[in-house]
Amino acid sequence: MANNRILKKVLCLLICVLLLTACAACGSASNVPPAPSAGSAPSASAPGQPSAEPIEIRWGNVFAPDLPFNQGTAKFKELVESRSGGRITVSLFPSSQLGNNNEIMGMLVEGTNQMGNEGGGFLAQWAPKFMVSEAVYAFRDIDHMMAVMTGEIGQEMFDELLAARGVRVIDVWYYGTRHISANKLIDTPADLNGVKMRVPDGPLYIANGNALGASPTPISLSEVYLSLKTGVIDAQENPLPTIYQNKFQEVQDYIILTGHNYNFNTVMVNEEFWQGLSAEDQELILACAHEAGEYEKEIALSQEAELVDQFKAEGLTVHTPDLEAFRTAAAAYMTEHLDSEWGEGFYEKVQSYGK
């Protein structure tokens, strides 16, 4: 009888020990996270891998959609969306749909727009060295302009802009070459003496007019046609497509191919947006921007060549002047009057780059 009681106590003790062990095992198992299900994606992309999340790029500017520049932005959209398999979409807003230059730049800075474009003259208010890019004969030709702006000199300007506004320049696109139209033949700067030539309003543009030998007269672009027709001004300067679109050839007799300004637009991206992209997405955007820029340049140059023939067909005289005389006069004026704006010797540094 006594042995039975002892056996029962031992069995009870063993049962208690087994129950306690089972409870402990359950408690530790509840602290182990469940294994990921097959095929589930990580919460963040691995370094260097493109994100699986869709990306939208908004890009606005003030140019008409049919201008070569916006044919370039349309090509960029096509390339990016195709090469990303539709994961990256590009929404374009041409023709000042989002406001004027200042308003659109503000949207880029604050990140409402992820991409944008502007010329050197506009960007000089935050990065003063950009101003030299608008000075007459700073660039020898288009290739020289591109070499300067994509080399170390351009990078100085881009770094200034990034520090001041938080936007990164990722490419430079050709915009156009400025020439003179006039009512008399112009061959040297001396021929512009006393000629009232319309220039855009602003100290640098007035200085450019003086450097070319003219009497610079700031007038709104919308008033130029009537001012030429009525003799308020004698000449004006613009890229050939602008001359043709505004019908200045109807009230001018000569196109003078001075090529005194080679203009570009920077392609910019919001820095915070850029740093949030994977390396692969950055490379994709860079490659598409460069390819689209080359496409845009071919269109622009083709249009300019066609317009030379068109002006001749409409009865205008198209003349190539003594360019060396213009370059020499411009360099003397710029170094004497504007070195204080961009730094002593900077204009000459740009002019001689790559020689």
Coordinates of C-alpha atoms in Angstrom, one line a residue, residues 103-336:
E103 CA 8.0 79.9 -60.5
I104 CA 9.1 76.7 -62.3
M105 CA 12.6 77.0 -60.8
G106 CA 10.9 77.2 -57.4
M107 CA 9.0 74.0 -58.0
L108 CA 12.2 72.3 -58.9
V109 CA 14.0 73.5 -55.7
E110 CA 11.1 72.5 -53.4
G111 CA 10.8 69.1 -55.2
T112 CA 7.3 69.5 -56.7
N113 CA 9.1 69.0 -60.0
Q114 CA 11.9 66.5 -60.2
M115 CA 13.6 67.9 -63.3
G116 CA 13.9 71.2 -65.1
N117 CA 16.1 73.3 -67.4
E118 CA 17.4 76.9 -67.6
G119 CA 20.1 78.9 -69.4
G120 CA 23.2 80.4 -67.9
G121 CA 22.0 84.0 -67.7
F122 CA 19.0 83.0 -65.5
L123 CA 21.2 80.8 -63.2
A124 CA 23.8 83.5 -62.7
Q125 CA 21.7 85.0 -60.0
W126 CA 22.6 82.1 -57.7
A127 CA 25.9 81.0 -59.3
P128 CA 27.6 84.2 -60.7
K129 CA 30.2 82.4 -62.8
F130 CA 27.3 81.3 -65.1
M131 CA 27.2 84.9 -66.3
V132 CA 30.3 84.5 -68.5
S133 CA 28.5 81.9 -70.5
E134 CA 26.2 84.7 -71.8
A135 CA 29.1 87.0 -72.7
V136 CA 29.7 87.6 -76.4
Y137 CA 32.4 85.4 -77.9
A138 CA 33.1 83.6 -74.7
F139 CA 32.7 80.4 -76.7
R140 CA 34.5 79.8 -80.1
D141 CA 31.8 77.4 -81.4
I142 CA 29.3 74.8 -80.3
D143 CA 31.9 72.1 -79.6
H144 CA 34.0 74.6 -77.5
M145 CA 30.8 75.6 -75.6
M146 CA 30.1 71.9 -74.8
A147 CA 33.7 71.2 -73.9
V148 CA 33.7 74.1 -71.4
M149 CA 30.3 73.4 -69.9
T150 CA 30.9 69.6 -69.5
G151 CA 34.5 70.1 -68.2
E152 CA 36.0 71.5 -65.0
I153 CA 34.9 75.1 -65.7
G154 CA 31.3 74.1 -66.1
Q155 CA 31.6 71.9 -62.9
E156 CA 32.6 75.0 -60.9
M157 CA 29.3 76.6 -62.0
F158 CA 27.3 73.5 -61.3
D159 CA 28.8 73.2 -57.8
E160 CA 27.9 76.8 -57.0
L161 CA 24.3 76.1 -58.1
L162 CA 24.0 72.9 -56.1
A163 CA 25.2 74.6 -53.0
A164 CA 22.9 77.6 -53.4
R165 CA 19.7 75.9 -54.6
G166 CA 19.9 72.2 -54.1
V167 CA 19.6 71.3 -57.7
R168 CA 22.1 69.2 -59.7
V169 CA 23.1 69.7 -63.3
I170 CA 23.1 66.4 -65.1
D171 CA 23.5 67.4 -68.7
V172 CA 23.9 70.4 -71.0
W173 CA 21.9 70.8 -74.2
Y174 CA 22.5 73.1 -77.1
Y175 CA 19.8 75.8 -77.4
G176 CA 20.8 78.1 -80.3
T177 CA 23.3 80.6 -81.8
R178 CA 22.6 84.3 -81.8
H179 CA 23.1 86.4 -84.9
I180 CA 22.3 90.0 -86.0
S181 CA 19.7 91.2 -88.4
A182 CA 20.0 94.7 -89.8
N183 CA 19.0 97.1 -92.5
K184 CA 22.5 97.6 -93.7
L185 CA 25.5 95.3 -94.4
I186 CA 27.6 94.8 -91.3
D187 CA 31.2 93.4 -91.7
T188 CA 33.1 94.8 -88.7
P189 CA 32.3 96.3 -85.3
A190 CA 32.9 99.7 -86.8
D191 CA 29.9 99.2 -89.1
L192 CA 27.7 99.0 -86.0
N193 CA 28.8 102.4 -84.7
G194 CA 25.7 104.4 -84.1
V195 CA 23.4 101.5 -85.0
K196 CA 20.5 101.2 -82.5
M197 CA 20.4 97.5 -81.9
R198 CA 17.7 95.8 -79.7
V199 CA 19.1 93.7 -76.9
P200 CA 17.2 92.0 -74.0
D201 CA 17.0 94.1 -70.8
G202 CA 19.8 93.5 -68.3
P203 CA 23.3 94.9 -67.6
L204 CA 25.1 92.0 -69.3
Y205 CA 23.0 92.2 -72.5
I206 CA 23.6 95.9 -72.7
A207 CA 27.4 95.3 -72.2
N208 CA 27.2 92.7 -75.0
G209 CA 25.7 95.3 -77.4
N210 CA 28.5 97.7 -76.5
A211 CA 31.1 95.0 -77.0
L212 CA 29.8 94.3 -80.5
G213 CA 30.1 98.1 -81.3
A214 CA 26.4 99.0 -81.4
S215 CA 24.2 101.3 -79.5
P216 CA 22.3 98.8 -77.4
T217 CA 18.6 99.5 -76.9
P218 CA 16.7 97.3 -74.5
I219 CA 13.2 96.5 -75.8
S220 CA 10.7 93.7 -75.0
L221 CA 10.7 91.0 -77.7
S222 CA 7.0 91.6 -78.3
E223 CA 7.8 95.2 -79.4
V224 CA 10.7 94.5 -81.7
Y225 CA 8.8 93.9 -84.9
L226 CA 7.0 97.3 -84.7
S227 CA 10.2 99.1 -83.5
L228 CA 12.1 97.8 -86.6
K229 CA 9.3 98.7 -88.9
T230 CA 9.0 102.3 -87.6
G231 CA 12.8 102.9 -87.3
V232 CA 12.9 103.1 -83.5
I233 CA 15.7 100.6 -83.8
D234 CA 17.9 99.6 -86.8
A235 CA 18.9 96.0 -85.9
Q236 CA 18.4 93.2 -83.4
E237 CA 20.1 90.0 -82.4
N238 CA 18.6 86.5 -81.8
P239 CA 18.9 82.9 -82.9
L240 CA 17.7 82.3 -86.4
P241 CA 14.5 80.4 -85.4
T242 CA 13.5 83.4 -83.2
I243 CA 14.1 85.8 -86.0
Y244 CA 11.9 83.7 -88.4
Q245 CA 9.1 83.0 -85.9
N246 CA 8.8 86.7 -85.1
K247 CA 8.9 87.6 -88.8
F248 CA 11.7 90.1 -88.4
Q249 CA 12.8 89.2 -91.9
E250 CA 9.8 91.1 -93.2
V251 CA 11.3 94.4 -91.8
Q252 CA 15.1 93.6 -92.2
D253 CA 17.3 93.3 -95.3
Y254 CA 20.4 91.5 -93.9
I255 CA 21.2 88.5 -91.8
I256 CA 24.7 88.9 -90.3
L257 CA 26.1 85.5 -89.1
T258 CA 28.1 86.9 -86.2
G259 CA 27.6 83.8 -84.0
H260 CA 28.3 86.0 -81.1
N261 CA 26.5 83.9 -78.5
Y262 CA 26.3 80.1 -78.3
N263 CA 23.5 79.4 -75.9
F264 CA 22.8 76.2 -73.9
N265 CA 20.2 75.1 -71.3
T266 CA 21.3 73.0 -68.4
V267 CA 19.2 69.9 -67.6
M268 CA 18.7 69.9 -63.8
V269 CA 17.4 67.5 -61.2
N270 CA 16.3 68.1 -57.6
E271 CA 19.1 66.8 -55.4
E272 CA 17.0 65.1 -52.7
F273 CA 15.1 63.2 -55.4
W274 CA 18.4 62.3 -57.1
Q275 CA 20.0 60.9 -53.9
G276 CA 16.9 58.8 -53.4
L277 CA 17.4 56.9 -56.7
S278 CA 19.4 53.7 -57.0
A279 CA 22.7 53.9 -58.9
E280 CA 21.1 52.0 -61.8
D281 CA 18.2 54.5 -62.1
Q282 CA 20.7 57.4 -62.0
E283 CA 22.7 55.8 -64.8
L284 CA 19.5 55.2 -66.8
I285 CA 18.4 58.9 -66.5
L286 CA 21.9 60.2 -67.3
A287 CA 22.1 58.1 -70.4
C288 CA 18.7 59.0 -71.6
A289 CA 19.3 62.7 -71.0
H290 CA 22.5 62.7 -73.0
E291 CA 21.0 60.7 -75.9
A292 CA 17.9 63.1 -76.0
G293 CA 20.3 66.1 -75.9
E294 CA 22.1 64.8 -79.0
Y295 CA 18.8 64.2 -80.7
E296 CA 17.7 67.8 -79.8
K297 CA 21.0 69.3 -81.1
E298 CA 20.6 67.6 -84.5
I299 CA 17.1 69.0 -84.9
A300 CA 18.2 72.5 -83.9
L301 CA 21.2 72.6 -86.2
S302 CA 19.2 71.2 -89.1
Q303 CA 16.6 73.9 -88.6
E304 CA 19.2 76.6 -88.5
A305 CA 20.8 75.4 -91.8
E306 CA 17.3 75.3 -93.4
L307 CA 16.6 78.9 -92.2
V308 CA 19.7 80.3 -93.9
D309 CA 18.4 79.0 -97.2
Q310 CA 14.9 80.2 -96.4
F311 CA 16.1 83.8 -95.7
K312 CA 17.9 83.8 -99.0
A313 CA 14.8 82.6 -100.8
E314 CA 12.8 85.4 -99.2
G315 CA 15.3 88.0 -100.6
L316 CA 17.5 88.7 -97.7
T317 CA 21.3 89.0 -97.9
V318 CA 23.0 86.5 -95.6
H319 CA 26.5 87.6 -94.8
T320 CA 29.4 86.2 -92.8
P321 CA 31.3 89.2 -91.3
D322 CA 35.0 89.5 -90.2
L323 CA 34.6 87.3 -87.1
E324 CA 38.1 87.8 -85.9
A325 CA 37.5 91.6 -85.7
F326 CA 34.4 91.0 -83.6
R327 CA 36.1 88.6 -81.3
T328 CA 39.1 90.9 -80.7
A329 CA 36.8 93.9 -79.9
A330 CA 34.6 91.8 -77.7
A331 CA 37.5 90.4 -75.6
A332 CA 39.0 93.9 -75.1
Y333 CA 35.6 95.3 -73.9
M334 CA 34.8 92.3 -71.6
T335 CA 38.1 92.2 -69.8
E336 CA 38.1 95.9 -69.2

